[in-house]
Coordinates of C-alpha atoms in Angstrom, one line a residue:
Chain A
M11 CA 50.5 8.9 1.2
Q12 CA 53.6 10.5 1.2
E13 CA 51.4 13.7 0.9
F14 CA 50.1 13.2 4.2
L15 CA 52.7 12.3 6.0
Q16 CA 54.5 15.5 5.1
Y17 CA 51.0 17.6 5.8
L18 CA 50.6 15.7 9.1
I19 CA 54.6 16.3 10.4
S20 CA 54.0 19.8 9.4
G21 CA 50.4 20.1 11.1
L22 CA 51.7 18.9 14.4
A23 CA 54.4 21.5 14.1
L24 CA 51.9 23.7 14.0
G25 CA 50.6 22.4 16.6
A26 CA 53.1 22.1 19.0
L27 CA 53.6 26.0 18.7
Y28 CA 49.9 26.3 19.3
A29 CA 50.2 24.3 22.5
L30 CA 53.2 26.5 23.4
V31 CA 51.3 29.5 23.4
A32 CA 48.0 27.8 24.6
L33 CA 50.2 26.4 27.7
G34 CA 51.5 30.2 28.6
F35 CA 47.6 31.0 28.9
V36 CA 46.5 27.9 30.7
V37 CA 49.4 28.4 33.5
I38 CA 48.5 31.8 34.0
Y39 CA 44.8 31.1 34.0
R40 CA 45.3 28.4 36.6
A41 CA 47.5 30.5 39.3
S42 CA 45.2 33.2 38.8
Q43 CA 42.4 32.7 37.3
V44 CA 43.6 35.7 34.7
F45 CA 42.8 35.5 30.8
N46 CA 46.6 37.3 30.1
F47 CA 45.5 39.4 26.9
A48 CA 49.4 40.6 26.8
H49 CA 50.4 37.1 25.9
G50 CA 50.4 37.8 22.3
E51 CA 53.0 40.9 22.8
L52 CA 55.1 38.3 24.6
L53 CA 55.8 36.5 21.9
T54 CA 56.1 39.4 19.6
F55 CA 58.6 40.4 22.5
G56 CA 60.6 37.4 22.7
A57 CA 60.8 36.9 19.0
V58 CA 62.0 40.1 18.2
L59 CA 64.8 40.5 21.0
M60 CA 65.9 37.0 19.9
V61 CA 66.9 38.3 16.2
W62 CA 68.2 41.4 17.6
L63 CA 70.4 39.6 20.5
N64 CA 71.4 36.7 17.5
S65 CA 71.7 38.5 14.2
P66 CA 75.6 39.9 13.8
P67 CA 75.7 43.6 13.7
Q68 CA 75.4 45.6 10.6
V69 CA 74.5 42.6 7.9
G70 CA 74.0 43.8 4.8
E71 CA 71.6 42.3 2.4
L72 CA 69.9 39.1 3.9
G73 CA 66.9 37.5 3.9
L74 CA 64.0 37.2 1.8
G75 CA 64.2 41.0 1.1
S76 CA 63.8 42.2 4.4
V77 CA 65.6 44.7 6.4
S78 CA 68.6 44.3 8.1
V79 CA 69.0 44.5 11.9
D80 CA 72.0 45.5 13.7
G81 CA 72.2 43.1 17.0
L82 CA 74.5 41.6 19.1
G83 CA 75.5 38.8 17.0
L84 CA 75.4 35.9 20.1
P85 CA 75.3 32.4 19.6
W86 CA 71.9 31.1 18.9
G87 CA 71.4 29.0 22.0
V88 CA 72.5 31.8 24.1
A89 CA 70.3 34.2 22.7
L90 CA 67.3 31.9 23.0
F91 CA 68.1 31.4 26.9
L92 CA 68.3 35.2 27.0
S93 CA 65.6 35.9 25.3
M94 CA 63.5 33.2 27.4
L95 CA 64.9 34.6 30.6
V96 CA 64.2 38.4 29.6
T97 CA 60.7 37.3 28.5
G98 CA 60.0 35.9 31.4
A99 CA 61.2 38.7 33.7
V100 CA 58.9 41.3 31.7
A101 CA 55.9 38.5 32.5
A102 CA 57.0 38.5 36.5
A103 CA 57.4 42.2 36.3
I104 CA 53.3 42.4 35.1
E105 CA 52.0 40.4 37.6
R106 CA 54.2 42.0 40.1
F107 CA 53.5 45.6 39.5
A108 CA 50.3 45.1 37.6
L109 CA 48.6 42.7 38.6
R110 CA 49.3 41.5 42.3
P111 CA 48.1 45.5 43.5
L112 CA 44.6 44.3 42.3
V113 CA 44.3 41.4 45.2
G114 CA 41.2 41.7 46.2
R115 CA 39.5 43.4 43.1
P116 CA 37.4 41.8 40.8
I117 CA 39.0 39.4 37.9
F118 CA 37.6 41.5 35.6
V119 CA 39.6 44.4 36.5
A120 CA 42.8 42.2 36.3
I121 CA 42.0 41.0 32.8
I122 CA 41.0 44.6 31.7
I123 CA 44.9 45.7 32.4
T124 CA 46.6 42.8 31.0
L125 CA 44.9 44.1 27.5
F126 CA 46.3 47.2 28.0
I127 CA 49.8 46.3 29.3
G128 CA 49.7 44.2 25.7
F129 CA 49.1 47.5 23.7
I130 CA 52.0 49.3 25.8
L131 CA 55.0 46.3 25.1
R132 CA 53.5 46.5 21.5
T133 CA 54.4 49.9 21.5
F134 CA 57.5 49.7 23.1
V135 CA 58.9 46.7 20.8
M136 CA 57.7 49.1 17.6
L137 CA 59.6 52.4 19.1
I138 CA 62.7 50.5 19.9
W139 CA 62.9 47.7 16.9
G140 CA 60.5 49.1 14.0
N141 CA 57.7 47.5 12.7
D142 CA 59.3 46.3 9.2
A143 CA 59.6 42.5 9.4
M144 CA 63.0 40.8 10.4
P145 CA 64.5 38.3 9.3
I146 CA 65.2 35.0 11.9
L147 CA 68.5 33.3 11.8
T148 CA 68.7 29.2 12.7
P149 CA 71.6 27.5 13.3
W150 CA 69.8 24.7 10.8
D151 CA 69.3 25.3 7.2
S152 CA 66.2 26.7 7.8
M153 CA 65.2 26.2 4.3
G154 CA 66.5 22.4 4.7
S155 CA 64.5 18.8 4.8
F156 CA 65.4 15.4 4.2
E157 CA 63.0 12.6 2.7
L158 CA 61.8 10.1 4.6
A159 CA 59.3 7.4 3.2
G160 CA 59.0 9.7 0.0
A161 CA 57.6 12.5 2.4
M162 CA 59.8 16.0 2.7
L163 CA 60.2 16.6 6.4
D164 CA 61.6 20.4 7.0
Y165 CA 63.9 21.1 9.7
N166 CA 62.4 23.9 11.0
S167 CA 58.9 22.0 12.1
L168 CA 61.1 19.2 13.4
A169 CA 62.7 21.8 15.4
A170 CA 59.2 23.4 16.3
I171 CA 58.1 20.0 17.5
A172 CA 61.5 19.1 19.3
A173 CA 61.5 22.1 21.4
A174 CA 58.0 22.1 22.4
A175 CA 58.5 18.1 23.2
V176 CA 61.1 19.4 25.7
L177 CA 59.8 21.9 27.5
F178 CA 56.0 20.1 27.8
V179 CA 58.1 17.5 29.3
S180 CA 60.0 19.3 31.8
F181 CA 57.2 21.5 32.5
G182 CA 54.9 18.1 33.3
L183 CA 57.5 16.7 35.7
M184 CA 58.5 20.0 36.9
I185 CA 54.6 20.5 38.3
R186 CA 54.4 16.7 39.4
F187 CA 56.9 16.0 41.1
T188 CA 59.2 19.3 42.3
R189 CA 58.1 21.0 45.7
L190 CA 57.1 24.5 43.1
G191 CA 55.2 22.2 41.2
I192 CA 53.3 21.1 44.5
L193 CA 52.9 24.3 45.4
M194 CA 51.8 26.1 42.1
R195 CA 49.2 23.5 42.4
A196 CA 47.9 24.4 45.9
I197 CA 48.0 28.0 45.0
S198 CA 45.6 27.0 41.6
S199 CA 43.6 25.0 44.2
D200 CA 42.6 27.3 46.7
Q201 CA 44.9 30.6 47.5
E202 CA 43.4 31.5 50.9
T203 CA 44.2 28.0 52.4
S204 CA 47.8 28.4 50.5
L205 CA 48.4 31.7 52.6
A206 CA 47.2 30.6 55.9
L207 CA 49.4 28.0 55.2
G208 CA 52.4 30.7 54.9
I209 CA 53.1 29.7 51.2
P210 CA 54.9 32.6 49.7
V211 CA 51.8 33.2 47.4
G212 CA 53.4 36.2 45.8
R213 CA 56.5 34.6 44.8
I214 CA 55.4 31.6 43.6
L215 CA 52.8 33.2 41.2
G216 CA 55.7 35.4 40.3
L217 CA 57.4 32.6 39.2
T218 CA 54.4 31.1 37.1
W219 CA 54.4 33.9 35.1
F220 CA 57.8 34.1 34.1
I221 CA 57.8 30.2 33.2
A222 CA 54.6 31.6 31.1
G223 CA 56.6 34.5 30.5
A224 CA 59.8 32.0 28.8
F225 CA 57.1 29.9 27.3
A226 CA 55.9 32.8 25.2
A227 CA 59.7 33.6 23.8
V228 CA 60.0 29.7 22.9
S229 CA 56.6 29.8 20.7
G230 CA 57.6 32.9 19.8
I231 CA 60.6 32.3 18.2
F232 CA 59.6 29.2 16.7
L233 CA 56.7 30.8 15.1
G234 CA 59.1 33.4 13.6
V235 CA 61.4 30.7 12.5
R236 CA 58.3 29.2 10.6
D237 CA 57.6 32.1 8.4
Y238 CA 61.5 33.0 8.3
S239 CA 60.6 36.5 9.7
V240 CA 59.5 38.3 12.8
D241 CA 57.2 41.2 12.9
L242 CA 55.0 43.1 15.2
N243 CA 52.0 40.8 13.9
L244 CA 53.2 37.8 15.3
G245 CA 51.3 38.0 18.5
F246 CA 48.2 37.8 16.9
V247 CA 49.1 34.0 16.6
A248 CA 47.9 34.0 20.4
L249 CA 44.5 34.4 19.5
R250 CA 45.0 31.0 17.0
A251 CA 45.9 29.4 19.7
F252 CA 42.6 30.5 21.9
P253 CA 40.3 27.8 20.3
A254 CA 42.9 25.4 21.5
V255 CA 42.4 26.6 25.3
I256 CA 38.8 26.0 24.7
V257 CA 38.7 23.0 23.5
G258 CA 41.1 21.3 25.8
G259 CA 39.6 23.1 29.1
L260 CA 40.2 26.1 30.2
D261 CA 42.0 25.3 33.6
S262 CA 43.7 21.4 31.8
A263 CA 47.8 22.3 30.6
L264 CA 47.0 18.6 29.5
G265 CA 43.7 19.3 27.9
A266 CA 45.6 22.2 26.1
V267 CA 48.1 20.6 24.5
I268 CA 46.6 17.6 23.0
A269 CA 43.4 19.9 21.7
A270 CA 46.1 22.0 19.8
L271 CA 47.9 19.2 18.7
I272 CA 44.8 18.0 17.1
L273 CA 43.5 21.5 16.0
G274 CA 46.9 22.2 14.6
V275 CA 46.9 18.9 12.3
L276 CA 43.4 19.9 11.4
E277 CA 44.3 23.1 10.5
V278 CA 47.1 21.8 8.0
L279 CA 45.0 19.0 6.4
T280 CA 41.9 21.6 5.7
A281 CA 44.4 23.6 4.3
G282 CA 45.5 20.7 2.0
Y283 CA 42.3 18.7 1.4
V284 CA 39.7 21.0 2.1
N285 CA 40.3 24.2 1.1
A286 CA 40.7 23.8 -2.8
E287 CA 36.6 21.6 -3.0
L288 CA 35.6 24.3 -1.6
G289 CA 36.2 27.3 -4.5
A290 CA 35.8 30.7 -4.0
F291 CA 34.5 30.2 0.0
G292 CA 37.6 27.7 0.7
K293 CA 40.3 30.5 0.5
N294 CA 41.8 30.2 4.2
F295 CA 38.7 28.1 5.3
H296 CA 41.7 26.1 7.4
M297 CA 42.1 29.5 9.7
V298 CA 38.6 29.7 10.6
L299 CA 38.3 26.0 11.1
P300 CA 39.6 26.1 14.7
Y301 CA 37.0 28.8 15.3
V302 CA 34.3 26.6 14.1
V303 CA 35.7 23.8 16.2
M304 CA 35.5 25.9 19.5
I305 CA 32.2 26.9 18.9
F306 CA 30.9 23.6 18.6
F307 CA 32.7 22.4 21.7
L308 CA 31.4 26.0 23.5
V309 CA 27.5 24.8 22.7
F310 CA 28.4 21.1 23.2
K311 CA 31.4 20.6 25.8
P312 CA 31.7 23.7 27.5
Y313 CA 34.3 22.3 29.8
G314 CA 36.3 21.2 27.0
L315 CA 38.3 17.9 26.8
F316 CA 39.7 17.9 30.1
G317 CA 38.5 20.9 31.9
T318 CA 38.4 20.4 35.7
K319 CA 36.2 17.1 37.0
K320 CA 35.8 18.5 40.7
V321 CA 36.4 16.2 43.4
E322 CA 33.6 15.7 45.3
R323 CA 32.8 13.5 48.9
L324 CA 29.5 12.2 48.4
Chain B
M21 CA 52.2 34.2 74.7
L22 CA 49.6 35.8 72.4
E23 CA 47.7 39.2 73.6
L24 CA 45.5 40.7 71.6
S25 CA 44.3 44.2 73.2
G26 CA 41.5 46.4 71.8
V27 CA 41.5 44.9 68.3
E28 CA 39.0 46.2 66.0
V29 CA 38.6 45.3 62.8
V30 CA 36.8 46.8 59.6
Y31 CA 35.4 45.2 56.2
H32 CA 35.2 47.1 53.2
S33 CA 36.1 50.5 55.3
V34 CA 33.0 50.4 56.8
V35 CA 31.9 47.7 58.6
L36 CA 33.1 47.2 61.8
V37 CA 33.0 44.0 62.5
L38 CA 35.4 43.6 65.8
K39 CA 34.9 46.2 68.4
G40 CA 38.0 46.2 70.2
I41 CA 38.8 42.3 71.1
S42 CA 41.0 41.6 73.9
L43 CA 42.0 38.2 74.9
N44 CA 45.0 35.9 76.1
V45 CA 46.5 32.6 75.1
P46 CA 48.9 31.9 77.9
Q47 CA 51.8 29.5 76.9
G48 CA 51.0 25.8 76.6
S49 CA 47.1 25.8 77.0
I50 CA 44.0 25.6 75.5
V51 CA 41.7 28.4 75.2
A52 CA 38.3 28.3 73.4
L53 CA 36.7 31.2 71.3
L54 CA 32.5 31.0 71.8
G55 CA 29.9 32.7 69.9
P56 CA 27.4 32.2 67.6
N57 CA 27.1 32.9 63.9
G58 CA 28.2 36.3 63.0
A59 CA 30.1 37.2 66.3
G60 CA 33.3 37.8 64.9
K61 CA 35.8 34.7 65.5
T62 CA 36.8 33.8 61.9
T63 CA 37.4 37.6 61.6
T64 CA 39.8 37.5 65.0
L65 CA 41.6 34.5 63.6
R66 CA 42.2 36.2 60.2
A67 CA 43.3 39.2 62.0
L68 CA 45.6 37.2 63.8
T69 CA 47.0 35.7 60.5
G70 CA 47.2 38.6 58.0
L71 CA 44.4 37.0 56.0
L72 CA 42.1 40.2 56.4
D73 CA 43.8 41.8 53.2
I74 CA 42.3 39.5 50.2
H75 CA 39.1 40.0 52.5
E76 CA 39.2 43.4 52.1
G77 CA 39.5 43.5 56.2
R78 CA 42.0 46.2 58.0
I79 CA 42.9 45.9 61.6
T80 CA 41.8 49.8 62.4
K81 CA 42.8 49.6 66.2
G82 CA 44.7 47.8 68.9
Q83 CA 48.0 45.6 69.4
I84 CA 48.5 41.4 68.3
L85 CA 51.5 40.7 70.6
W86 CA 52.7 37.7 69.9
Q87 CA 56.0 36.7 72.0
G88 CA 56.8 39.9 72.8
Q89 CA 56.0 41.6 68.7
N90 CA 53.4 43.5 67.4
I91 CA 52.0 41.4 64.4
A92 CA 48.9 43.2 63.4
S93 CA 48.8 43.7 59.7
Q94 CA 52.4 41.5 59.2
K95 CA 51.9 39.0 56.2
A96 CA 50.4 35.7 56.5
E97 CA 53.7 34.2 55.3
S98 CA 55.9 35.9 57.7
I99 CA 53.1 35.1 60.5
V100 CA 53.2 31.4 59.7
A101 CA 56.9 31.5 60.1
S102 CA 56.3 33.0 63.3
G103 CA 54.8 30.2 64.8
I104 CA 51.1 30.9 63.5
A105 CA 49.8 27.9 62.4
Q106 CA 46.0 28.0 61.5
V107 CA 43.4 25.2 60.2
M108 CA 40.5 27.0 58.4
E109 CA 37.0 26.4 58.9
G110 CA 35.5 23.8 56.7
R111 CA 38.8 21.9 56.8
R112 CA 39.5 23.2 53.1
I113 CA 42.0 20.6 52.1
F114 CA 43.6 20.6 48.7
P115 CA 41.2 18.2 47.3
E116 CA 43.0 17.6 43.6
L117 CA 45.9 17.3 45.5
S118 CA 47.6 13.6 47.1
V119 CA 47.6 13.0 51.2
E120 CA 51.3 13.4 50.8
E121 CA 51.4 16.4 48.7
N122 CA 48.7 18.6 50.8
L123 CA 50.9 18.0 53.8
F124 CA 53.8 19.0 52.3
A125 CA 52.3 22.0 51.1
G126 CA 52.1 22.7 55.0
A127 CA 55.6 22.7 55.3
S128 CA 56.7 25.0 52.4
G129 CA 58.6 27.2 54.8
R130 CA 60.9 24.3 56.1
P131 CA 63.6 22.3 54.5
K132 CA 62.5 19.3 52.8
K133 CA 64.4 16.7 54.8
D134 CA 62.7 18.2 58.3
A135 CA 59.3 18.1 56.2
L136 CA 60.0 14.6 55.0
S137 CA 60.9 13.2 58.0
D138 CA 57.2 14.9 59.8
M139 CA 55.5 13.6 57.1
E140 CA 56.3 10.0 58.1
K141 CA 55.4 11.1 62.0
F142 CA 51.7 11.6 60.9
Y143 CA 51.9 8.4 58.7
A144 CA 52.3 6.5 61.9
R145 CA 50.1 8.5 64.2
F146 CA 47.1 8.2 61.5
A147 CA 47.4 4.9 59.9
I148 CA 44.6 6.0 57.5
L149 CA 46.7 9.1 56.3
G150 CA 49.6 6.7 55.8
Q151 CA 47.7 3.9 53.5
R152 CA 46.3 6.8 51.6
R153 CA 49.1 8.8 51.0
K154 CA 49.2 8.8 47.2
Q155 CA 45.3 9.3 47.2
M156 CA 43.9 12.1 46.5
A157 CA 42.9 14.3 49.5
G158 CA 39.4 14.7 48.3
Y159 CA 38.5 11.3 48.3
L160 CA 38.9 11.2 52.1
S161 CA 36.1 11.1 54.5
G162 CA 34.9 14.0 56.3
G163 CA 36.7 12.9 59.6
E164 CA 39.9 11.9 58.0
Q165 CA 40.0 15.6 55.8
Q166 CA 39.7 17.1 59.4
M167 CA 42.9 14.8 60.6
L168 CA 44.5 15.8 57.6
A169 CA 44.0 19.4 57.8
I170 CA 45.2 19.3 61.4
A171 CA 48.4 17.7 60.5
R172 CA 48.8 19.8 57.3
A173 CA 49.1 22.9 59.7
L174 CA 51.0 20.7 62.4
M175 CA 53.9 20.9 59.6
A176 CA 54.6 23.7 59.9
K177 CA 56.0 23.5 63.1
P178 CA 53.7 25.8 64.9
K179 CA 53.8 27.0 68.6
L180 CA 50.5 28.3 68.6
L181 CA 47.2 26.5 66.5
L182 CA 44.5 28.0 65.9
L183 CA 41.8 26.2 65.1
D184 CA 38.4 27.6 63.6
E185 CA 35.3 24.7 63.9
P186 CA 37.3 21.3 63.5
S187 CA 33.9 19.5 64.8
L188 CA 32.0 21.0 62.0
G189 CA 30.0 18.3 59.9
L190 CA 31.3 15.5 61.5
A191 CA 29.7 12.4 63.6
P192 CA 30.2 12.7 67.4
K193 CA 32.4 9.8 67.4
I194 CA 34.9 11.8 65.0
V195 CA 34.1 15.1 67.2
A196 CA 35.5 13.0 70.1
Q197 CA 38.4 11.9 67.9
V198 CA 39.4 15.3 66.8
G199 CA 39.0 16.3 70.8
E200 CA 41.4 13.7 71.7
L201 CA 43.9 14.4 69.1
I202 CA 43.8 18.3 70.1
Q203 CA 44.6 17.2 73.6
E204 CA 47.5 15.5 72.3
V205 CA 48.9 18.5 70.1
N206 CA 48.5 20.6 73.1
K207 CA 50.2 18.0 75.4
E208 CA 53.2 17.7 73.0
G209 CA 53.6 21.9 73.8
V210 CA 51.5 23.5 71.1
S211 CA 49.0 26.3 72.4
I212 CA 46.0 26.0 71.2
L213 CA 43.2 28.8 70.6
L214 CA 40.0 26.9 69.4
V215 CA 37.1 28.6 67.9
E216 CA 33.8 26.6 68.3
Q217 CA 30.2 26.9 68.3
N218 CA 29.9 23.5 69.6
A219 CA 30.4 24.8 73.3
S220 CA 30.1 21.7 75.5
L221 CA 33.2 20.1 73.8
A222 CA 35.5 23.4 73.8
L223 CA 34.5 23.8 77.7
D224 CA 35.9 20.3 78.1
L225 CA 39.2 20.8 76.2
A226 CA 39.9 24.4 77.1
S227 CA 41.0 25.6 80.7
Y228 CA 39.8 29.3 79.6
A229 CA 37.1 30.4 77.5
Y230 CA 36.0 33.9 75.8
V231 CA 32.6 34.5 74.4
M232 CA 31.6 36.8 71.7
E233 CA 28.9 38.2 70.8
S234 CA 28.3 40.9 67.6
G235 CA 32.1 41.7 67.6
K236 CA 32.7 41.8 71.0
I237 CA 33.9 39.6 74.3
V238 CA 31.3 39.4 76.6
L239 CA 32.0 36.8 79.1
D240 CA 35.0 34.9 80.2
G241 CA 36.5 33.3 82.7
S242 CA 38.1 29.2 83.5
S243 CA 35.7 26.9 81.4
Q244 CA 34.5 25.8 84.6
E245 CA 33.1 29.4 85.7
L246 CA 31.7 29.2 82.3
K247 CA 30.0 25.8 82.5
D248 CA 28.5 27.0 86.1
D249 CA 27.5 29.9 84.7
K250 CA 23.3 30.5 84.0
D251 CA 23.6 32.7 80.9
V252 CA 25.8 29.7 79.0
Q253 CA 24.3 26.9 80.0
E254 CA 21.1 28.2 78.6
F255 CA 22.3 29.5 75.5
Y256 CA 25.4 27.5 74.8
L257 CA 24.9 24.5 76.2
G258 CA 21.3 23.7 76.4
V259 CA 21.0 22.7 80.1
G260 CA 17.7 23.0 82.0
T261 CA 15.0 24.9 80.7
K262 CA 13.3 23.6 78.2
Q263 CA 11.9 26.6 75.7
S264 CA 9.0 26.1 73.9
S265 CA 6.7 28.9 73.7
Y266 CA 7.1 32.3 71.6
R267 CA 7.3 33.6 74.9
D268 CA 10.9 32.2 76.0
V269 CA 12.2 33.3 72.7
K270 CA 11.6 36.7 73.3
L271 CA 13.3 36.3 76.2
Y272 CA 16.8 34.7 74.8
R273 CA 16.5 37.7 72.8
R274 CA 16.4 39.8 75.4
R275 CA 19.1 38.3 77.6
K276 CA 21.6 38.2 75.0
R277 CA 21.2 41.8 74.3
W278 CA 21.8 42.2 77.9
L279 CA 24.6 40.5 77.5
S280 CA 26.2 42.6 74.6

């Protein structure tokens, strides 16, 4: 039972991070029908930026034998905030300078462009910060945990769940009740009509990308915290959040979050209970499982759990 | 107040859709723009409201003077802010948004307080919208959706309202209601450019009308003049001659060619 509880929390933490990543995809997809392949690189960028901003200047030997980082040594909270801000700005810049000029072209073109922007961003990060793994610091004891009903709950998982929860709730409230939220929903519902009504579509799309970028930074940072270090391949996790996007229904934010949580828990439980049973085949089977679920959904329920139910008058 | 002179519009750099349109909407009037499918009526509205880019269209010639300023090729956003609002063909409400949110989306350029107080006015006027303010707009009936679309455009406090086929797909009784609404709005000082295929409705409402065919204005005059015009009667109002034989259809084609 303790073991199960431990897996559950760990799975929820992983799921919460997948959910943050998935939300970044969904927000952009809903606004502009673009599947943003640069999202993974935004995760990396945000996390690396965080490390750089937060690490004290010229640390000696620190972390798990990784290289030291000559950073700015800003307080953790400030670094987190700045990292969200800058990553958001980068995302908004991608929208403004790469995608907005493509309005009216096939969406396909825009999607391919994001793929290449991802490569550019990756190269950029590598040129500036190198491609070694860098230790990421936390204000709490990153190895620490406490006991609850016999299960060891680690602070890192709890922090990831808390951060994700705060972002989900604030995003949900924003999209539901604020003026910006209404306009964002209007644009994702019908862009031409939104233009005709004088809604500043370009500006709001930019803001949407900004929000997605800020989410990317947070998810990158907490994924780094989970592994105690950040390197260039962090962004590949974005691909592992992909099944959550599909299972949740490509255009449903709530669906993506729920699916991500389910898949995260499923992944950890599989790693804990099933892998060992499968012998040689079971090595890393948990990594494949989300894709199996995704394929199952694509075949039997292609709109996912919560994909758009079109409202139509009969 | 609004004056188009010699406006030409090209789609995809090759398709010439408007071949020099000139028309005039005086302050406080209702002007109708009639014509069959594909005449370029909707394109004219797009040219007016800056919606051409997303259809890969461009104004290549001519001027659109609005209150003395040339607004040709300006951005949709600034055109709406300058006082021109549009109700697009087919209502185009946001089905997944509530009635209230739809109205709110129409007032994006205005302070929140003004928008909210205007909203109350519309609820008083259209009781049904008031009752269903929290409901998803997709569940409204066609007529209610049209009312919502017009109310939403009015939320921007326009001086000129462009209406694209407001009677499309509505029952005759509802069409009459929409007609009354248009007149009321006009009495409150909003000028109206009404694009219609339903010529008899348009000519009843408007004081002046233009007839468009394949990208050109082929006829214009006061509504009464046009109602009395033989061709308009035959081709748009369906008055008189009972066409039944193929020969008459051919005559119709010939006459139309002559008209343009």
